[in-house]
């Protein structure tokens, strides 16, 4: 979720951007708002709502209201309530933009409740969703074959850095242990860690 409140005469190099999310002491975010006065705010609905309720973040001058991954944001009733409450705090005269790669028929009407006569843009060519020069491959494997194949690929490929996504915290921890045992320098980041731990690990990547 992002909010823009920018003077049209303001140069891009003068923009101040702030990011707010849970897991960080809210006082840090309150101090940032007080001292930096950002033009662009990006954050999770829960933290944005907390800052507005405490009167630390004013939305009265918002000109652009953006919801990324709007299907995920609005499928959850709790998150939808947060987004709705935040939306009501913004001016009526603003631009609303919503983005999603997987917008279902059920959620589309919900999105439209936030907009007036919206223009819908579809990317119907999958090639347009891929970065130029990026080559993608996939391998169909059984669960038992994955570790061995990953090891083989890491041995064979010339790479600088690799990011591996898995479906659970346990799988992340197990794979990290395996990679270290196979002499691949590895770090593991997952939701079971505090925000401080995750930030420290990312800085080592």
Short mmCIF file of C-alpha atoms in Angstrom, two decimals:
data_model
loop_
_atom_site.label_atom_id
_atom_site.label_comp_id
_atom_site.label_asym_id
_atom_site.label_seq_id
_atom_site.Cartn_x
_atom_site.Cartn_y
_atom_site.Cartn_z
CA UNK A 1 0.00 0.00 0.00
CA UNK A 2 1.37 3.42 -0.93
CA UNK A 3 0.27 7.04 -0.64
CA UNK A 4 1.58 9.97 -2.66
CA UNK A 5 1.28 13.60 -1.67
CA UNK A 6 3.64 15.42 -4.02
CA UNK A 7 3.73 18.96 -5.34
CA UNK A 8 3.56 18.81 -9.15
CA UNK A 9 6.49 21.26 -9.31
CA UNK A 10 8.68 19.10 -7.10
CA UNK A 11 11.75 17.54 -8.73
CA UNK A 12 12.09 13.75 -8.48
CA UNK A 13 15.40 14.15 -6.68
CA UNK A 14 13.63 16.03 -3.90
CA UNK A 15 11.12 13.27 -3.14
CA UNK A 16 11.29 11.80 0.35
CA UNK A 17 10.06 8.21 0.69
CA UNK A 18 9.30 6.34 3.92
CA UNK A 19 8.44 2.68 4.51
CA UNK A 20 6.34 1.52 7.49
CA UNK A 21 5.64 -2.08 8.54
CA UNK A 22 5.13 -4.17 11.65
CA UNK A 23 7.96 -5.75 13.60
CA UNK A 24 9.66 -2.38 14.02
CA UNK A 25 9.14 -0.24 17.12
CA UNK A 26 6.40 2.21 16.16
CA UNK A 27 8.30 5.04 17.86
CA UNK A 28 10.95 4.75 15.13
CA UNK A 29 8.26 5.38 12.52
CA UNK A 30 6.71 8.22 14.50
CA UNK A 31 10.08 9.94 14.81
CA UNK A 32 10.70 9.48 11.08
CA UNK A 33 7.38 11.12 10.22
CA UNK A 34 8.09 13.99 12.57
CA UNK A 35 11.61 14.65 11.33
CA UNK A 36 11.53 13.71 7.63
CA UNK A 37 8.00 14.63 6.43
CA UNK A 38 8.00 12.17 3.49
CA UNK A 39 6.14 12.85 0.23
CA UNK A 40 5.60 9.14 -0.48
CA UNK A 41 4.58 6.59 2.14
CA UNK A 42 4.71 2.82 1.53
CA UNK A 43 3.54 0.39 4.17
CA UNK A 44 1.38 -2.42 5.47
CA UNK A 45 -2.25 -1.55 6.27
CA UNK A 46 -1.91 -2.41 9.96
CA UNK A 47 1.03 -0.09 10.61
CA UNK A 48 -0.36 2.70 8.43
CA UNK A 49 -3.65 2.53 10.33
CA UNK A 50 -1.89 2.61 13.70
CA UNK A 51 0.05 5.73 12.71
CA UNK A 52 -3.08 7.50 11.46
CA UNK A 53 -5.11 6.61 14.55
CA UNK A 54 -2.34 8.04 16.74
CA UNK A 55 -2.42 11.25 14.65
CA UNK A 56 1.22 10.83 13.61
CA UNK A 57 0.38 10.35 9.93
CA UNK A 58 -2.08 12.69 8.22
CA UNK A 59 -3.71 11.56 4.97
CA UNK A 60 -5.61 14.77 4.23
CA UNK A 61 -3.29 15.74 1.34
CA UNK A 62 -3.06 12.33 -0.35
CA UNK A 63 -3.32 12.59 -4.14
CA UNK A 64 -2.63 8.98 -5.12
CA UNK A 65 -3.84 5.86 -3.29
CA UNK A 66 -2.13 2.66 -4.48
CA UNK A 67 -2.81 -0.93 -3.43
CA UNK A 68 -0.36 -3.53 -4.73
CA UNK A 69 -1.34 -7.21 -4.60
CA UNK A 70 -4.90 -5.95 -4.16
CA UNK A 71 -6.36 -9.45 -4.37
CA UNK A 72 -4.40 -10.55 -1.30
CA UNK A 73 -5.09 -7.29 0.52
CA UNK A 74 -8.84 -7.47 0.02
CA UNK A 75 -9.44 -11.23 0.32
CA UNK A 76 -8.60 -11.09 4.03
CA UNK A 77 -11.54 -9.48 5.84
CA UNK A 78 -9.31 -8.04 8.59
CA UNK A 79 -6.94 -6.46 6.09
CA UNK A 80 -9.87 -5.26 3.98
CA UNK A 81 -11.32 -3.46 7.01
CA UNK A 82 -7.96 -1.76 7.59
CA UNK A 83 -7.72 -0.67 3.95
CA UNK A 84 -11.30 0.65 4.04
CA UNK A 85 -10.68 2.64 7.20
CA UNK A 86 -7.51 4.14 5.75
CA UNK A 87 -9.28 4.91 2.48
CA UNK A 88 -12.00 6.88 4.30
CA UNK A 89 -9.32 9.12 5.84
CA UNK A 90 -8.06 10.24 2.43
CA UNK A 91 -9.56 13.04 0.29
CA UNK A 92 -12.41 12.18 -2.06
CA UNK A 93 -10.54 13.76 -4.97
CA UNK A 94 -7.59 11.43 -5.55
CA UNK A 95 -6.33 8.85 -8.02
CA UNK A 96 -6.79 5.22 -6.98
CA UNK A 97 -4.62 2.47 -8.50
CA UNK A 98 -4.77 -1.25 -7.80
CA UNK A 99 -2.41 -3.92 -9.11
CA UNK A 100 -2.56 -7.70 -9.15
CA UNK A 101 -1.24 -10.62 -11.19
CA UNK A 102 -4.04 -12.92 -10.00
CA UNK A 103 -7.23 -10.91 -9.69
CA UNK A 104 -10.19 -13.26 -9.23
CA UNK A 105 -13.77 -12.60 -10.40
CA UNK A 106 -14.86 -12.50 -6.75
CA UNK A 107 -12.43 -9.75 -5.74
CA UNK A 108 -12.82 -7.54 -8.83
CA UNK A 109 -16.17 -6.06 -7.61
CA UNK A 110 -14.61 -5.37 -4.21
CA UNK A 111 -11.78 -3.43 -5.86
CA UNK A 112 -14.26 -1.39 -7.89
CA UNK A 113 -15.95 -0.17 -4.71
CA UNK A 114 -12.83 1.94 -4.09
CA UNK A 115 -12.95 3.53 -7.56
CA UNK A 116 -15.26 5.52 -9.83
CA UNK A 117 -15.56 4.38 -13.44
CA UNK A 118 -12.12 2.70 -13.38
CA UNK A 119 -10.00 1.93 -16.41
CA UNK A 120 -8.83 -1.70 -16.45
CA UNK A 121 -5.52 -2.60 -18.10
CA UNK A 122 -4.65 -6.22 -18.81
CA UNK A 123 -1.30 -7.68 -19.81
CA UNK A 124 -2.37 -10.49 -22.12
CA UNK A 125 1.09 -11.46 -23.35
CA UNK A 126 3.14 -13.36 -20.76
CA UNK A 127 6.32 -12.31 -22.56
CA UNK A 128 5.61 -8.73 -21.44
CA UNK A 129 5.83 -9.85 -17.80
CA UNK A 130 9.41 -11.09 -18.16
CA UNK A 131 12.46 -8.86 -17.87
CA UNK A 132 14.30 -8.44 -21.16
CA UNK A 133 17.16 -10.92 -21.41
CA UNK A 134 15.86 -13.14 -18.61
CA UNK A 135 15.64 -16.84 -19.46
CA UNK A 136 13.32 -19.00 -17.33
CA UNK A 137 13.35 -22.77 -16.85
CA UNK A 138 11.50 -25.22 -14.65
CA UNK A 139 12.11 -28.85 -13.76
CA UNK A 140 9.38 -31.23 -12.64
CA UNK A 141 10.67 -33.33 -9.74
CA UNK A 142 9.41 -35.40 -6.86
CA UNK A 143 9.96 -34.07 -3.35
CA UNK A 144 12.78 -36.56 -2.75
CA UNK A 145 14.65 -35.47 -5.89
CA UNK A 146 14.71 -31.73 -5.18
CA UNK A 147 17.71 -31.46 -2.86
CA UNK A 148 20.00 -33.50 -5.11
CA UNK A 149 18.98 -31.58 -8.23
CA UNK A 150 19.45 -28.23 -6.51
CA UNK A 151 22.93 -29.29 -5.40
CA UNK A 152 23.78 -30.35 -8.95
CA UNK A 153 22.53 -27.06 -10.40
CA UNK A 154 24.46 -24.94 -7.91
CA UNK A 155 27.60 -26.91 -8.76
CA UNK A 156 27.08 -26.52 -12.51
CA UNK A 157 25.89 -22.91 -12.80
CA UNK A 158 28.06 -19.81 -12.73
CA UNK A 159 26.34 -17.36 -10.36
CA UNK A 160 27.01 -14.48 -8.02
CA UNK A 161 23.92 -14.63 -5.80
CA UNK A 162 20.89 -16.92 -5.67
CA UNK A 163 17.50 -16.44 -3.97
CA UNK A 164 15.52 -19.62 -3.23
CA UNK A 165 11.84 -19.46 -2.22
CA UNK A 166 10.23 -22.32 -0.29
CA UNK A 167 6.75 -22.91 1.12
CA UNK A 168 7.38 -23.20 4.87
CA UNK A 169 9.64 -22.13 7.71
CA UNK A 170 10.73 -25.72 8.35
CA UNK A 171 11.68 -26.23 4.72
CA UNK A 172 13.69 -22.99 4.75
CA UNK A 173 15.63 -24.04 7.85
CA UNK A 174 16.27 -27.55 6.54
CA UNK A 175 17.46 -26.33 3.15
CA UNK A 176 19.72 -23.72 4.71
CA UNK A 177 21.34 -26.42 6.87
CA UNK A 178 21.83 -28.66 3.82
CA UNK A 179 23.42 -25.88 1.76
CA UNK A 180 25.86 -24.99 4.53
CA UNK A 181 26.80 -28.67 4.90
CA UNK A 182 27.48 -28.77 1.14
CA UNK A 183 29.79 -25.73 1.47
CA UNK A 184 27.42 -23.21 -0.13
CA UNK A 185 27.45 -19.98 1.94
CA UNK A 186 23.78 -19.55 2.85
CA UNK A 187 21.47 -17.50 5.05
CA UNK A 188 17.86 -18.29 5.96
CA UNK A 189 15.15 -15.64 6.40
CA UNK A 190 11.60 -16.50 7.47
CA UNK A 191 8.57 -15.18 9.35
CA UNK A 192 9.63 -16.81 12.62
CA UNK A 193 12.41 -14.24 12.99
CA UNK A 194 12.14 -10.74 14.39
CA UNK A 195 12.37 -7.84 11.96
CA UNK A 196 15.77 -6.94 13.43
CA UNK A 197 17.10 -10.45 12.74
CA UNK A 198 15.83 -10.40 9.18
CA UNK A 199 17.31 -6.96 8.50
CA UNK A 200 20.69 -8.03 9.88
CA UNK A 201 20.71 -11.17 7.72
CA UNK A 202 19.72 -9.24 4.59
CA UNK A 203 22.65 -6.89 5.13
CA UNK A 204 24.98 -9.91 4.95
CA UNK A 205 23.56 -11.12 1.64
#
